Amino acid sequence: MESLHLNPEREFLLRMIDFNKRIVQAHGSYLYDDQKRSYLDFSSQYGSVPFGYNPDFLWEALDRVKRNHEPSFIQPLTSIAAEKLSKLLIECAPKGLHYACFTNSGAESVEAAIKLSRSKTGRQVILATQNSFHGKTLGAVSATGREQYRSPFLVDTTGFDHISFNNLDALEARLAQKDVAAFFVEPVQGEGGMVVPSHGYLQGAKELCAKYGALLVLDEVQTGFGRTGKLFAADHEGVCPDILLLAKALGGGLVPLGAMLVKKEVWTKEFGLYHSSTFANNHLTCSVGLAVLERLLAEDRQLIKHVASVGTYLRIELDKLVQSYPDVFASVSGLGLMQAIKLRPWSGDESYFLGMAGYKGYCVPFVSGYLLNEHRILAIPTLNNSGTLRIQPALTIKSAEIDRIIYALRSAAELIRNRDFASLLSYMTGKKVGTDHRPTRREKFGKTFPQPEHGQRRGSFAFFIHPTEFEDVMRSLPQGCESYPLDQIQRMREWMREWNAFDSSPGVVYHLPCIQSKLGGYVEGWLISCTMTPQEMMRLNKREKKDLIEEYFQIARNLKVDIIGLGAFTSIITRAGTEIESEDIRVTTGNSLTAMAASESLCTLAEQRGLSLNSITGGVIGAAGSVGRLAAINLSLKIGRLVLFGNPANKSAITGLESLAGEIYRHAIQGNSPASEHDGIRRTLLSMLGNFDFVPPELLSANRSDANQTLYRLVQERVRTMNLCAGPVELSVDLPRDLPRVDALISATNQGKAFIEPVFLGENLIVCDAARPADVQKSVNSIRPDVLVYEGGLIQLPDDLSFGRNNVIGLPSGVNLACLSETVCLSMEGVSQNYSIGLNVPLEEAHFIYETALKHGFRLSLPGHMHEEKPRHSVSVQMVA
Ligand code: PLP
C-alpha cells in the first residue's frame, strides 16, 4: 500500500531502492515488517535509539507516570522530572555547566543556543564549520554547513559564517574579526560522514574562543550519551564548552527530548525571561530522559564501556574490509559506534548508468537497498555525504550482529569488485540475487587509460549526450542486466522509466583522463548526459530547453572545460548552437567533421571499388540539413554529378535545395579550392560549357540564398541550351524515381526512423548512413548483398581508446562519433572561437577542422570489408551526434 498523503518525494525514493517496507513491530535492534521479515538495524534513527527499540525499562518509566497519575506538561509550573533530570545532567556533564534548558529536538537546542549566545555577547555572527549539520529549522539550517539545504528556501544567512572543520588557523583568522558571538562545532561531524578532528582541536577552539570573546558551543546532539564510547564526546579531550547541546538519544528512542546545558556566567536574564517552548520542560519526556541517563550511568557506566569495546571491534572489522577491498571502499572514519565507510564512486567504465549513479551520489543508497533486501540489514547514508554509509547501531549491539553487517558488506564488495552490478541491483526488480538471474560471462572491460606521465595538458572538453530512444537507456545498464529473465527486464524498464520521470537532469557519465595528440600532449574530457529522449526534449518549452542546456553548461563550467560539443538533440534544441550564449567556454556542434567524415569516406570507398569519381553520380539525402549541406558541397569538389534530395513533405524543399545547388556551382565556378581545380562539378561544368564568362561577377560574389538560387537557374539554363541535357547538380524530392541513378550516397536526415527501402537502391550502391537513428532499413543487409551500407560520421581516434564499455553508442574501441572527435580535436588545437554553429557553416571551416583532426592523429573510419556483416545496425539506433 502506498502512502498517498506523506511526502511524495520521500515515498518515491524509498520505493526506488525497495525501502518501502511496512514495519509493524520493533524490538531491540530488529524491525519486523508485515510479512514477518526481520531487519537488523544499523541506523538507530541517526543515533536516537540508544537501547534498541522499545526497551522495557523505558516503557516501565512511562507506565510509572501513568500509574501514579503524574502530569504530562504543566507549564509554567516546574516539572519534578525536569528538575531531577537537569540536576543529573549537570552532575555528569563536563564540569562548569550549570543550567539546563529543555527542548523538543536537536534543531530547537541549536535555536536556543543561537539566541542565548547573541544575547550574551551582543554580537550577531554565528560561526560554524563547512560540512556540519545542526538541523533544518531556519536558524539551525543557517548554521548547517550545506548550501543545498538553504538555497531552495531563500534562507537569509546574514549573521552566519562557515570555516573549514578541524582548522584552528581558519578559526583564529575569523574570530580575530571580533564579531563572532559563538563558534558552533560538532566533536565528530556526524551527517558530514563521521569526520573526527585531530585530538586537541576542541581544546584549541576553546582557548581561541576565550581569547576573542566568543562562546564555544559544542553540538553533541548526535555524539552525546555514550555514542562515541564516553558519556559525552567532549570527555575525550576533557573540554567544557560554554554551551552543550543535546537531543536524540536523550529521548531513549521513545520521545522527543533535547537540552541545552549552559555555564552559569553565560546565561542571561533576557534569555530566561523571553525564551520558552510549550512542550519543553515536559514531565513525561523528562521522565524518560531521566531513565535514559540513569541506565547509561548504571553499573559504573557499563553500557558505555561496552560501546567503547564493540566500537573498537567494529572499527577493526571495517578497516579490514577497506584493506581487502581498496578498489571498492575508500576509507572508514568515526568514533565508537558512530562509524562510516566510504564507497569509491562508481565510474562510467562499466556503464553510463553507474557513472551517473556515481556522479549523483546514488551508489550508497543503491548499496543500502541491496543490504536491506538481500541481507535484511538497515544501513543508510549520512545526510551531507551520500558517498558514505553510516554504521551506527544501538549502543546495545552485539559483536555477532556486527559480524552480520561485515559479512553483508563483504558480499556487496565482492559483487562490485567483480562488476556484477546486475546481481547487486537485482533487488530493484523484486528478485533476489542468483534466484533465476544468471549473469552472462563478465568481460572485464577494457583498457586502463594511460595517465599522462609527460607531455603537456593541451586542454579539456565536455561532450553533451543523451539517449535517442528508451532502448538506449536500457543499454546503458550494467553488463549482465541483459540476461535478466523477461519479467525482470520488464520491471527494470519500469524502474528506469519511473526514475527518469523523477530525475532526468544531466550528470557526468564518463571521464576520460587522457587522449594523446599525435603532436604531443593530451586532453582530458567528460561525457555529460541527461536521461531524456529526443521526443521528451522536443516537448520542452523554450524556457525549459534553455534551463536544460544551462544545467549541462553548469556541469561543464564546474569541470572548467575549454570547449563543449553539442551532441545529439542538444544541438537541435539550440538550433545548431545558434541560441547558445557562452562567453566563457567555446562551443561546437561537431557538424563539420561529421560532414567531412561522411563525404571523405564515401569518396575513398568509391575509389577503392575502382570507380572514377568524376564519372559517377553522388547523392545526398537530407541535403538541406547542416551536415547534409556541408557533405554535399564537399562531395561536389570530387564527384562529377550530384543529386540533392529534399523532404517531399516540405513544400519549400526545392527552393532550399536550389540555393544549395547555387552554392555548389559558385564553388565550382570560382574553383578556389585546390581539390576542385580539375575535378568534380567544376570539371563536368567546364566540359559542358567551356568557360564561365556568362556568369555576372556580382552574382558570384554575393553568397546569399536568393543570389545562389539565381546562379543555379542561370547555369542550369545554360547547360540545357548548350547541351540539351540537365546540369550536373539535380534536385529531387522523389526517392523511388531518382535514387536508382545514384552510385554513392550520403543520408543525413533527422527523420528518426529508417525510411529508405532496399528496393530504392541502385545496383552496387555505396551508402554512408550518417543519420542516427539510421535512415536505411536493416533488411538491406540480407536483401541487397551488392549494396554496401556503412555507419557514417565516424572517426578513428589517435589512440585505441574507448569512452567506457558503452563507448558512447556501443562503437568499437578506437572509433568514435565525428562530432565528438571534432570536440576533442578542437580542444587539442586550443581554439579560441566557436565552430560548426548554425546551418551555413563555411566549407573553409569544415576543411580547417578536417585538417586539424588529421594533424592531431584522427583518421577516417572505413568499414573493414565491402561485404562483411556490417556492425552499424546493431549500434545505429543509439545516440545522435
Ligand atoms: N545537531 C546535530 C549534530 C545533529 O546530528 C542533528 C541531527 O541529525 C541535529 C543537530 C538536528 O537534530 P533534529 O533532527 O532533532 O532537529
PDB file of N, CA, C and O and ligand atoms in Angstrom, residues 105-107 133-135 186 191 219 221-222 248, ligand 1:
ATOM      1  N   SER A 105      13.847  18.977  20.296  1.00  0.00           N
ATOM      2  CA  SER A 105      14.609  18.397  19.174  1.00  0.00           C
ATOM      3  C   SER A 105      16.012  18.976  19.195  1.00  0.00           C
ATOM      4  O   SER A 105      16.280  19.967  19.902  1.00  0.00           O
ATOM      5  N   GLY A 106      16.866  18.385  18.344  1.00  0.00           N
ATOM      6  CA  GLY A 106      18.226  18.906  18.219  1.00  0.00           C
ATOM      7  C   GLY A 106      18.216  20.318  17.672  1.00  0.00           C
ATOM      8  O   GLY A 106      18.915  21.208  18.167  1.00  0.00           O
ATOM      9  N   ALA A 107      17.410  20.523  16.620  1.00  0.00           N
ATOM     10  CA  ALA A 107      17.378  21.846  15.991  1.00  0.00           C
ATOM     11  C   ALA A 107      16.912  22.899  16.990  1.00  0.00           C
ATOM     12  O   ALA A 107      17.420  24.022  16.997  1.00  0.00           O
ATOM     13  N   PHE A 133      26.381  19.660  10.404  1.00  0.00           N
ATOM     14  CA  PHE A 133      24.925  19.504  10.424  1.00  0.00           C
ATOM     15  C   PHE A 133      24.412  19.922  11.793  1.00  0.00           C
ATOM     16  O   PHE A 133      24.809  19.371  12.808  1.00  0.00           O
ATOM     17  N   HIS A 134      23.505  20.914  11.799  1.00  0.00           N
ATOM     18  CA  HIS A 134      22.950  21.379  13.073  1.00  0.00           C
ATOM     19  C   HIS A 134      21.434  21.390  13.050  1.00  0.00           C
ATOM     20  O   HIS A 134      20.817  21.961  13.954  1.00  0.00           O
ATOM     21  N   GLY A 135      20.824  20.808  12.000  1.00  0.00           N
ATOM     22  CA  GLY A 135      19.366  20.778  11.960  1.00  0.00           C
ATOM     23  C   GLY A 135      18.825  21.615  10.825  1.00  0.00           C
ATOM     24  O   GLY A 135      19.580  22.268  10.104  1.00  0.00           O
ATOM     25  N   GLU A 186      30.593  20.419  15.976  1.00  0.00           N
ATOM     26  CA  GLU A 186      30.324  19.038  16.417  1.00  0.00           C
ATOM     27  C   GLU A 186      31.667  18.394  16.771  1.00  0.00           C
ATOM     28  O   GLU A 186      32.615  18.519  15.987  1.00  0.00           O
ATOM     29  N   GLU A 191      26.574  13.857  10.319  1.00  0.00           N
ATOM     30  CA  GLU A 191      25.965  13.807   8.993  1.00  0.00           C
ATOM     31  C   GLU A 191      26.964  14.169   7.901  1.00  0.00           C
ATOM     32  O   GLU A 191      26.748  13.889   6.727  1.00  0.00           O
ATOM     33  N   ASP A 219      27.990  21.000  19.770  1.00  0.00           N
ATOM     34  CA  ASP A 219      26.745  20.340  19.374  1.00  0.00           C
ATOM     35  C   ASP A 219      26.939  18.832  19.525  1.00  0.00           C
ATOM     36  O   ASP A 219      27.513  18.171  18.665  1.00  0.00           O
ATOM     37  N   VAL A 221      24.409  16.767  19.865  1.00  0.00           N
ATOM     38  CA  VAL A 221      23.096  16.171  19.620  1.00  0.00           C
ATOM     39  C   VAL A 221      23.248  14.712  19.181  1.00  0.00           C
ATOM     40  O   VAL A 221      22.496  13.839  19.592  1.00  0.00           O
ATOM     41  N   GLN A 222      24.274  14.471  18.360  1.00  0.00           N
ATOM     42  CA  GLN A 222      24.469  13.102  17.877  1.00  0.00           C
ATOM     43  C   GLN A 222      25.534  12.342  18.657  1.00  0.00           C
ATOM     44  O   GLN A 222      25.433  11.137  18.873  1.00  0.00           O
ATOM     45  N   LYS A 248      18.354  13.785  20.575  1.00  0.00           N
ATOM     46  CA  LYS A 248      18.373  12.410  20.064  1.00  0.00           C
ATOM     47  C   LYS A 248      18.273  11.343  21.169  1.00  0.00           C
ATOM     48  O   LYS A 248      17.181  11.071  21.659  1.00  0.00           O
TER      49      LYS A 248
HETATM   50  N1  PLP B   1      22.839  18.664  15.513  1.00  0.00           N
HETATM   51  C1  PLP B   1      23.425  17.525  15.129  1.00  0.00           C
HETATM   52  C2  PLP B   1      24.887  17.326  15.365  1.00  0.00           C
HETATM   53  C3  PLP B   1      22.681  16.542  14.504  1.00  0.00           C
HETATM   54  O1  PLP B   1      23.276  15.417  14.077  1.00  0.00           O
HETATM   55  C4  PLP B   1      21.308  16.761  14.292  1.00  0.00           C
HETATM   56  C5  PLP B   1      20.508  15.746  13.595  1.00  0.00           C
HETATM   57  O2  PLP B   1      20.971  14.852  12.954  1.00  0.00           O
HETATM   58  C6  PLP B   1      20.740  17.966  14.718  1.00  0.00           C
HETATM   59  C7  PLP B   1      21.534  18.901  15.327  1.00  0.00           C
HETATM   60  C8  PLP B   1      19.292  18.251  14.495  1.00  0.00           C
HETATM   61  O3  PLP B   1      18.518  17.432  15.288  1.00  0.00           O
HETATM   62  P1  PLP B   1      16.965  17.261  14.998  1.00  0.00           P
HETATM   63  O4  PLP B   1      16.836  16.457  13.766  1.00  0.00           O
HETATM   64  O5  PLP B   1      16.442  16.565  16.220  1.00  0.00           O
HETATM   65  O6  PLP B   1      16.402  18.624  14.833  1.00  0.00           O
END
